[in-house]
Amino acid sequence: MSHIGLDIGSYSVKACQLKEKGGKYSVVNFGVLDISEELTEAMDPAQRSLLVLNAVKRVLSDNNIKGASLSLSVSGEQVIVRYIKLPYMTKEELKSTIRIDGEQYVPFNINECVLDFSILGEIMEEGQRKIEVLLVAIKEEVVNQYISLVKSLGFDIGVIDVDCFALQNAYEAVYGVKEEEVVALLNIGAKYSNINIVEGGVTVYSRDIPYAGALLTKDIARELACTFPEAEKIKRETGGIIIESEETKLTRIPSKDDKKIRVYGAMVPTINKLITEVRRAFDFYESSAKKKSIAKIVLSGGSAKLRNLDKFISERMKLPVELFDAFKDLEREDAEIELKLKESGLYAPVSFGLSLRRPK
Ligand SMILES: Nc1ncnc2c1ncn2[C@@H]1O[C@H](COP(=O)(O)OP(=O)(O)OP(=O)(O)O)[C@@H](O)[C@H]1O
Ligand SMILES: [Mg+2]
């Protein structure tokens, strides 16, 4: 039976259907669709929900994506992810005390949250045996909204995951786990840039940074005094980072590429803020007890399509930057979807990671 991974972002919805045979996956189909041309964050929640529902229905039907169950994920302010240290106890013991132990780390009423945790390891600190715990809290209200969305679409609910973890799941499925390697997965979407630092298959740090594509579009709209949809079009068609070799060319013919320079200039402060936050995350990880250095950044998300963004980040972070291709090694059920998959590899990691998760 087929299972669908659905990534409902703030700007676009992505759906992925895989087929499993003999422990190997092949991709049946993938689709991505913008929820609206306009930014939906300021909209009335009922209006936004309707747009999301319509986009989900269309992305499934337009791409002939079918399945019995569906998994989805949450991110940003919808979820709290914390790494905490607690006095040593077993998994069973923690299960019964997590609501009390976790309370101080969750900024809203813990009794109105769905909790999950994972014990990452054991440490000795100040002569005390402790456990390192990854705590995840999602508001019950948010979980219920997603469950009713899935039900209204006629599917069984699979797993409700977190964008960052689905991203990691996808990375490991495509690129494998190397025990000694530390990589930073950076998924730059519209509202958030999800960062996940993975060490030998374990998430050691994750965060959603509130700088991403929608702010870049707003920067362009402000600079060119145009509407959000117009700026979005300009960003996709002519936007991009001007790297040094291009800069030299541009100084010779300034009038022709004037708009390009203005668009680039308008986006730079936001991109710099994002890079500062990424660096902060790296510093936090590298200054922790483990002290391993990050080998590379693997970039994904719609905003990773911004021309030369990979080169820019690589230069600033002084690290290799690779583009995530979720469909790199997967067999295709139908050769006709090849072109679509080629263009969608960057969008796909979260929905692909979700489609790998089977309902328990
Ligand atoms: N060719 C392109 N060049 C630059 N940006 C692009 C391009 N194509 C899409 N984008 C940007 O990608 C973003 C959407 O990416 P994505 O679908 O990963 O985000 P999302 O999952 O909807 O958002 P989030 O996860 O932040 O809630 C939009 O901001 C869009 O402007
Ligand atoms: Mg996203």
Coordinates of C-alpha atoms and ligand atoms in Angstrom, one line a residue:
M1 CA 0.0 0.0 0.0
S2 CA 1.3 3.5 -0.9
H3 CA 2.1 6.1 1.6
I4 CA 2.3 9.8 0.9
G5 CA 4.6 12.5 2.4
L6 CA 3.0 15.9 2.5
D7 CA 5.0 19.0 3.3
I8 CA 2.7 22.0 3.9
G9 CA 5.0 25.0 3.9
S10 CA 4.0 28.6 4.4
Y11 CA 4.3 29.2 0.7
S12 CA 4.0 26.0 -1.2
V13 CA 2.8 22.4 -0.7
K14 CA 4.9 19.4 -1.7
A15 CA 3.7 15.8 -2.0
C16 CA 5.8 12.7 -2.6
Q17 CA 4.7 9.2 -3.2
L18 CA 7.2 6.3 -3.1
K19 CA 6.8 2.6 -3.8
E20 CA 8.6 0.0 -1.8
K21 CA 9.6 -3.3 -3.2
G22 CA 12.1 -5.6 -1.5
G23 CA 13.4 -2.9 0.8
K24 CA 14.1 -0.6 -2.2
Y25 CA 12.2 2.5 -3.0
S26 CA 11.2 3.9 -6.3
V27 CA 9.5 7.2 -6.8
V28 CA 6.0 7.1 -8.2
N29 CA 5.4 10.8 -8.3
F30 CA 6.1 14.2 -6.8
G31 CA 4.4 17.6 -7.0
V32 CA 4.9 21.1 -5.7
L33 CA 2.3 23.9 -5.9
D34 CA 2.3 27.4 -4.4
I35 CA -0.6 28.0 -2.0
S36 CA -1.2 31.5 -3.2
E37 CA 0.6 34.2 -5.2
E38 CA 0.2 36.4 -2.2
L39 CA 1.8 35.9 1.2
T40 CA -0.8 34.1 3.3
E41 CA 0.6 34.8 6.7
A42 CA -1.5 37.9 7.3
M43 CA -4.7 36.3 6.0
D44 CA -7.6 35.2 8.1
P45 CA -6.9 31.6 9.4
A46 CA -10.1 30.2 7.8
Q47 CA -9.3 31.8 4.5
R48 CA -5.7 30.4 4.7
S49 CA -6.9 26.9 5.6
L50 CA -9.2 26.9 2.6
L51 CA -6.3 27.9 0.3
V52 CA -4.1 25.2 1.8
L53 CA -6.8 22.6 1.4
N54 CA -7.3 23.5 -2.2
A55 CA -3.6 23.5 -2.9
V56 CA -3.2 20.1 -1.3
K57 CA -6.1 18.6 -3.3
R58 CA -4.7 20.0 -6.5
V59 CA -1.1 18.9 -5.9
L60 CA -2.4 15.4 -5.3
S61 CA -4.8 15.2 -8.3
D62 CA -2.6 17.1 -10.8
N63 CA 0.3 14.7 -10.1
N64 CA -1.8 11.6 -9.7
I65 CA -0.5 11.0 -6.2
K66 CA -2.4 8.3 -4.5
G67 CA -2.1 6.4 -1.2
A68 CA -3.9 5.0 1.8
S69 CA -2.1 7.0 4.4
L70 CA -0.3 10.3 4.7
S71 CA 2.4 11.8 6.9
L72 CA 3.1 15.5 7.5
S73 CA 5.3 17.8 9.5
V74 CA 5.3 20.9 11.5
S75 CA 7.9 23.7 11.9
G76 CA 8.6 27.1 13.2
E77 CA 6.4 28.4 16.1
Q78 CA 4.2 25.3 15.8
V79 CA 6.8 23.2 17.5
I80 CA 9.2 23.3 20.4
V81 CA 12.4 21.2 20.1
R82 CA 14.7 21.2 23.1
Y83 CA 17.9 19.4 24.0
I84 CA 17.8 18.9 27.8
K85 CA 19.9 17.1 30.4
L86 CA 18.1 15.2 33.2
P87 CA 19.3 13.0 36.0
Y88 CA 19.7 9.4 34.8
M89 CA 16.5 7.4 34.4
T90 CA 15.2 4.7 32.1
K91 CA 13.1 5.4 29.0
E92 CA 10.1 3.9 30.9
E93 CA 10.7 6.2 33.9
L94 CA 11.0 9.2 31.7
K95 CA 7.8 8.4 29.9
S96 CA 5.9 8.8 33.1
T97 CA 7.7 12.0 34.3
I98 CA 8.3 13.8 31.0
R99 CA 5.3 16.2 31.5
I100 CA 6.9 17.4 34.8
D101 CA 10.5 17.3 33.7
G102 CA 9.8 19.0 30.5
E103 CA 7.5 21.7 31.8
Q104 CA 10.1 24.4 32.3
Y105 CA 11.3 24.0 28.7
V106 CA 8.0 24.5 27.0
P107 CA 6.8 28.1 26.8
F108 CA 3.1 27.2 26.7
N109 CA 0.8 25.0 28.8
I110 CA 2.4 21.5 28.6
N111 CA -0.9 19.9 29.3
E112 CA -2.2 21.2 26.0
C113 CA 0.7 19.7 24.1
V114 CA 1.5 16.4 22.4
L115 CA 5.0 15.4 23.6
D116 CA 7.6 13.1 22.2
F117 CA 11.1 12.5 23.4
S118 CA 14.2 10.5 22.5
I119 CA 17.2 9.7 24.8
L120 CA 20.3 10.7 22.8
G121 CA 22.9 9.4 25.2
E122 CA 24.3 9.3 28.7
I123 CA 26.9 11.7 30.2
M124 CA 28.7 12.3 33.5
E125 CA 28.4 15.9 34.7
E126 CA 29.6 17.2 38.0
G127 CA 29.9 13.6 39.2
Q128 CA 26.3 12.9 38.3
R129 CA 25.0 10.4 35.8
K130 CA 22.7 12.2 33.4
I131 CA 20.8 11.6 30.2
E132 CA 20.7 13.9 27.2
V133 CA 17.1 14.1 25.9
L134 CA 15.6 15.5 22.8
L135 CA 12.2 16.9 23.7
V136 CA 9.6 17.7 21.1
A137 CA 6.3 19.5 22.0
I138 CA 3.5 20.4 19.5
K139 CA 0.3 22.1 20.6
E140 CA -2.6 19.7 20.6
E141 CA -4.6 22.2 18.7
V142 CA -2.1 22.1 15.8
V143 CA -2.0 18.3 15.8
N144 CA -5.8 18.2 15.7
Q145 CA -6.0 20.6 12.8
Y146 CA -3.6 18.4 10.8
I147 CA -5.5 15.3 11.7
S148 CA -8.8 16.7 10.5
L149 CA -7.2 18.0 7.3
V150 CA -5.9 14.4 6.6
K151 CA -9.3 12.9 7.4
S152 CA -11.1 15.4 5.3
L153 CA -8.9 14.3 2.4
G154 CA -9.9 10.7 3.0
F155 CA -6.5 9.4 4.1
D156 CA -5.4 7.6 7.3
I157 CA -3.0 9.6 9.3
G158 CA 0.6 8.3 9.2
V159 CA 3.1 10.3 11.3
I160 CA 3.2 13.9 12.4
D161 CA 6.9 14.8 12.2
V162 CA 9.0 17.9 12.4
D163 CA 10.5 19.5 9.2
C164 CA 14.0 19.2 10.5
F165 CA 13.8 15.5 11.3
A166 CA 12.1 14.7 8.0
L167 CA 15.0 16.5 6.4
Q168 CA 17.5 14.3 8.3
N169 CA 15.5 11.2 7.4
A170 CA 15.7 12.1 3.7
Y171 CA 19.4 12.9 3.9
E172 CA 20.3 9.6 5.4
A173 CA 18.2 7.7 2.9
V174 CA 19.9 9.4 0.0
Y175 CA 23.4 10.0 1.2
G176 CA 23.8 7.3 3.9
V177 CA 25.1 7.6 7.4
K178 CA 28.8 8.1 8.0
E179 CA 29.7 7.6 11.6
E180 CA 32.5 10.2 11.8
E181 CA 30.9 12.9 9.5
V182 CA 29.2 16.0 10.7
V183 CA 27.0 17.8 8.2
A184 CA 24.7 20.7 8.4
L185 CA 21.4 20.4 6.5
L186 CA 20.0 23.8 5.6
N187 CA 16.5 23.9 4.1
I188 CA 15.7 27.5 3.1
G189 CA 11.9 27.8 2.5
A190 CA 9.7 30.9 2.6
K191 CA 9.2 31.7 6.2
Y192 CA 11.9 29.6 7.8
S193 CA 15.3 28.2 7.2
N194 CA 15.4 24.8 9.0
I195 CA 18.9 24.0 10.2
N196 CA 19.8 20.5 11.3
I197 CA 23.4 19.5 12.3
V198 CA 23.7 15.8 12.0
E199 CA 26.6 13.8 13.6
G200 CA 26.9 10.2 12.6
G201 CA 23.2 9.9 12.0
V202 CA 22.1 11.8 15.1
T203 CA 20.6 15.3 15.2
V204 CA 22.8 17.2 17.6
Y205 CA 21.4 20.6 17.0
S206 CA 18.3 21.9 15.1
R207 CA 16.6 25.2 14.8
D208 CA 14.2 27.1 12.6
I209 CA 15.6 30.5 11.6
P210 CA 13.0 33.1 10.7
Y211 CA 14.9 34.4 7.6
A212 CA 14.0 32.9 4.3
G213 CA 12.5 33.5 0.8
A214 CA 9.4 35.5 1.7
L215 CA 11.6 38.2 3.3
L216 CA 13.7 38.3 0.2
T217 CA 10.6 38.9 -1.9
K218 CA 9.5 41.7 0.5
D219 CA 13.0 43.2 0.2
I220 CA 12.6 43.3 -3.6
A221 CA 9.0 44.6 -3.4
R222 CA 10.2 47.5 -1.2
E223 CA 13.2 48.3 -3.4
L224 CA 11.3 48.3 -6.7
A225 CA 8.0 49.6 -5.2
C226 CA 6.1 46.7 -6.7
T227 CA 3.6 44.1 -5.3
F228 CA 4.6 40.9 -3.6
P229 CA 3.6 38.7 -6.6
E230 CA 5.5 40.9 -9.0
A231 CA 8.6 40.9 -6.8
E232 CA 8.3 37.1 -6.5
K233 CA 8.4 36.8 -10.3
I234 CA 11.4 39.1 -10.5
K235 CA 13.2 37.1 -7.8
R236 CA 12.7 33.8 -9.7
E237 CA 13.5 35.2 -13.1
T238 CA 16.2 37.7 -12.6
G239 CA 17.1 37.6 -8.9
G240 CA 20.3 36.1 -7.7
I241 CA 23.6 36.7 -5.9
I242 CA 26.1 38.6 -8.1
I243 CA 29.4 36.9 -7.5
E244 CA 32.7 38.5 -8.2
S245 CA 33.2 37.5 -11.8
E246 CA 29.8 38.8 -12.7
E247 CA 30.4 42.0 -10.7
T248 CA 33.3 42.9 -13.0
K249 CA 31.1 42.3 -16.0
L250 CA 28.3 44.4 -14.6
T251 CA 30.5 47.5 -13.9
R252 CA 31.2 47.7 -17.6
I253 CA 27.6 47.7 -18.6
P254 CA 25.8 49.2 -15.6
S255 CA 22.6 50.4 -17.3
K256 CA 21.5 47.0 -18.7
D257 CA 21.8 45.2 -15.4
D258 CA 20.9 48.0 -13.1
K259 CA 17.7 46.1 -11.9
K260 CA 19.8 43.0 -11.3
I261 CA 22.1 45.0 -9.0
R262 CA 19.2 46.6 -7.2
V263 CA 17.5 43.3 -6.6
Y264 CA 20.7 41.8 -5.4
G265 CA 21.5 44.7 -3.1
A266 CA 18.0 44.7 -1.7
M267 CA 18.3 41.0 -0.7
V268 CA 21.8 41.1 0.8
P269 CA 21.0 42.3 4.3
T270 CA 18.5 39.5 4.8
I271 CA 20.9 36.9 3.4
N272 CA 23.6 38.2 5.8
K273 CA 21.2 37.9 8.7
L274 CA 20.5 34.3 7.8
I275 CA 24.2 33.6 7.5
T276 CA 24.9 35.1 10.9
E277 CA 22.3 32.8 12.4
V278 CA 23.7 29.8 10.7
R279 CA 27.2 30.7 12.0
R280 CA 25.7 31.1 15.5
A281 CA 24.3 27.6 15.2
F282 CA 27.6 26.3 14.1
D283 CA 29.4 28.0 17.0
F284 CA 27.0 26.6 19.4
Y285 CA 27.6 23.1 18.2
E286 CA 31.3 23.4 17.8
S287 CA 31.8 24.9 21.2
S288 CA 29.9 22.1 22.8
A289 CA 31.7 19.2 24.4
K290 CA 31.9 17.2 21.2
K291 CA 34.1 19.7 19.3
K292 CA 34.0 18.2 15.9
S293 CA 34.0 20.4 12.9
I294 CA 31.3 20.6 10.4
A295 CA 32.4 19.1 7.1
K296 CA 29.8 20.6 4.7
I297 CA 26.5 22.2 4.2
V298 CA 23.7 20.5 2.3
L299 CA 21.3 23.0 0.9
S300 CA 17.6 22.5 0.0
G301 CA 14.3 24.3 -0.1
G302 CA 12.7 26.5 -2.7
S303 CA 15.0 29.4 -1.9
A304 CA 18.1 27.3 -2.6
K305 CA 17.1 27.9 -6.2
L306 CA 18.2 31.5 -5.9
R307 CA 21.0 31.8 -8.3
N308 CA 24.5 31.6 -6.7
L309 CA 23.1 31.4 -3.2
D310 CA 25.1 28.1 -2.7
K311 CA 28.4 29.8 -3.8
F312 CA 27.7 32.8 -1.6
I313 CA 27.0 30.7 1.5
S314 CA 30.1 28.6 0.8
E315 CA 32.3 31.7 0.5
R316 CA 30.9 33.2 3.7
M317 CA 31.0 30.0 5.8
K318 CA 34.2 28.8 4.3
L319 CA 32.7 25.4 3.8
P320 CA 31.7 23.3 0.8
V321 CA 28.0 23.7 0.0
E322 CA 26.2 20.9 -1.9
L323 CA 22.7 21.0 -3.3
F324 CA 20.4 18.3 -1.9
D325 CA 19.0 16.1 -4.6
A326 CA 16.3 13.9 -3.0
F327 CA 15.7 11.9 -6.1
K328 CA 19.4 11.3 -7.0
D329 CA 19.5 7.5 -6.9
L330 CA 15.9 6.6 -6.8
E331 CA 14.3 4.5 -9.6
R332 CA 11.5 6.1 -11.4
E333 CA 8.2 4.3 -11.8
D334 CA 7.6 6.2 -15.0
A335 CA 10.4 7.7 -17.2
E336 CA 8.1 10.7 -18.1
I337 CA 8.5 12.3 -14.7
E338 CA 12.2 12.6 -15.1
L339 CA 12.2 16.3 -16.0
K340 CA 9.9 17.2 -13.1
L341 CA 12.1 15.3 -10.6
K342 CA 15.2 17.0 -11.9
E343 CA 13.6 20.4 -11.2
S344 CA 12.2 19.4 -7.9
G345 CA 15.0 17.7 -6.1
L346 CA 15.6 20.8 -4.0
Y347 CA 12.0 21.2 -3.0
A348 CA 11.5 17.6 -2.1
P349 CA 13.6 16.6 0.9
V350 CA 11.0 17.2 3.6
S351 CA 8.1 15.5 1.8
F352 CA 10.4 12.7 0.6
G353 CA 11.6 12.2 4.2
L354 CA 8.0 12.0 5.3
S355 CA 7.1 9.5 2.6
L356 CA 9.7 7.2 4.0
R357 CA 8.0 7.2 7.4
R358 CA 5.5 4.4 7.7
P359 CA 2.6 4.6 10.1
K360 CA 3.3 2.5 13.2
Ligands
LIG1 N1 13.8 30.1 -8.7 C1 13.7 30.6 -7.5 N2 14.6 31.5 -7.1 C2 14.5 32.0 -5.9 N3 13.6 31.7 -4.9 C3 12.7 30.8 -5.3 C4 12.7 30.2 -6.6 N4 11.7 29.3 -6.6 C5 11.1 29.3 -5.4 N5 11.7 30.2 -4.6 C6 11.3 30.6 -3.2 O1 11.2 29.4 -2.5 C7 10.3 29.7 -1.4 C8 9.4 28.5 -1.2 O2 10.2 27.4 -0.9 P1 9.6 26.2 0.0 O3 8.5 25.6 -0.8 O4 10.8 25.3 0.3 O5 9.1 26.9 1.2 P2 7.9 26.5 2.2 O6 8.1 25.1 2.6 O7 6.6 26.8 1.6 O8 8.1 27.5 3.4 P3 8.5 27.2 5.0 O9 9.0 25.9 5.1 O10 9.5 28.3 5.3 O11 7.2 27.5 5.7 C9 9.5 30.9 -1.7 O12 10.0 32.0 -0.9 C10 10.0 31.2 -3.2 O13 10.1 32.6 -3.4
MG2 MG 9.3 24.2 4.1

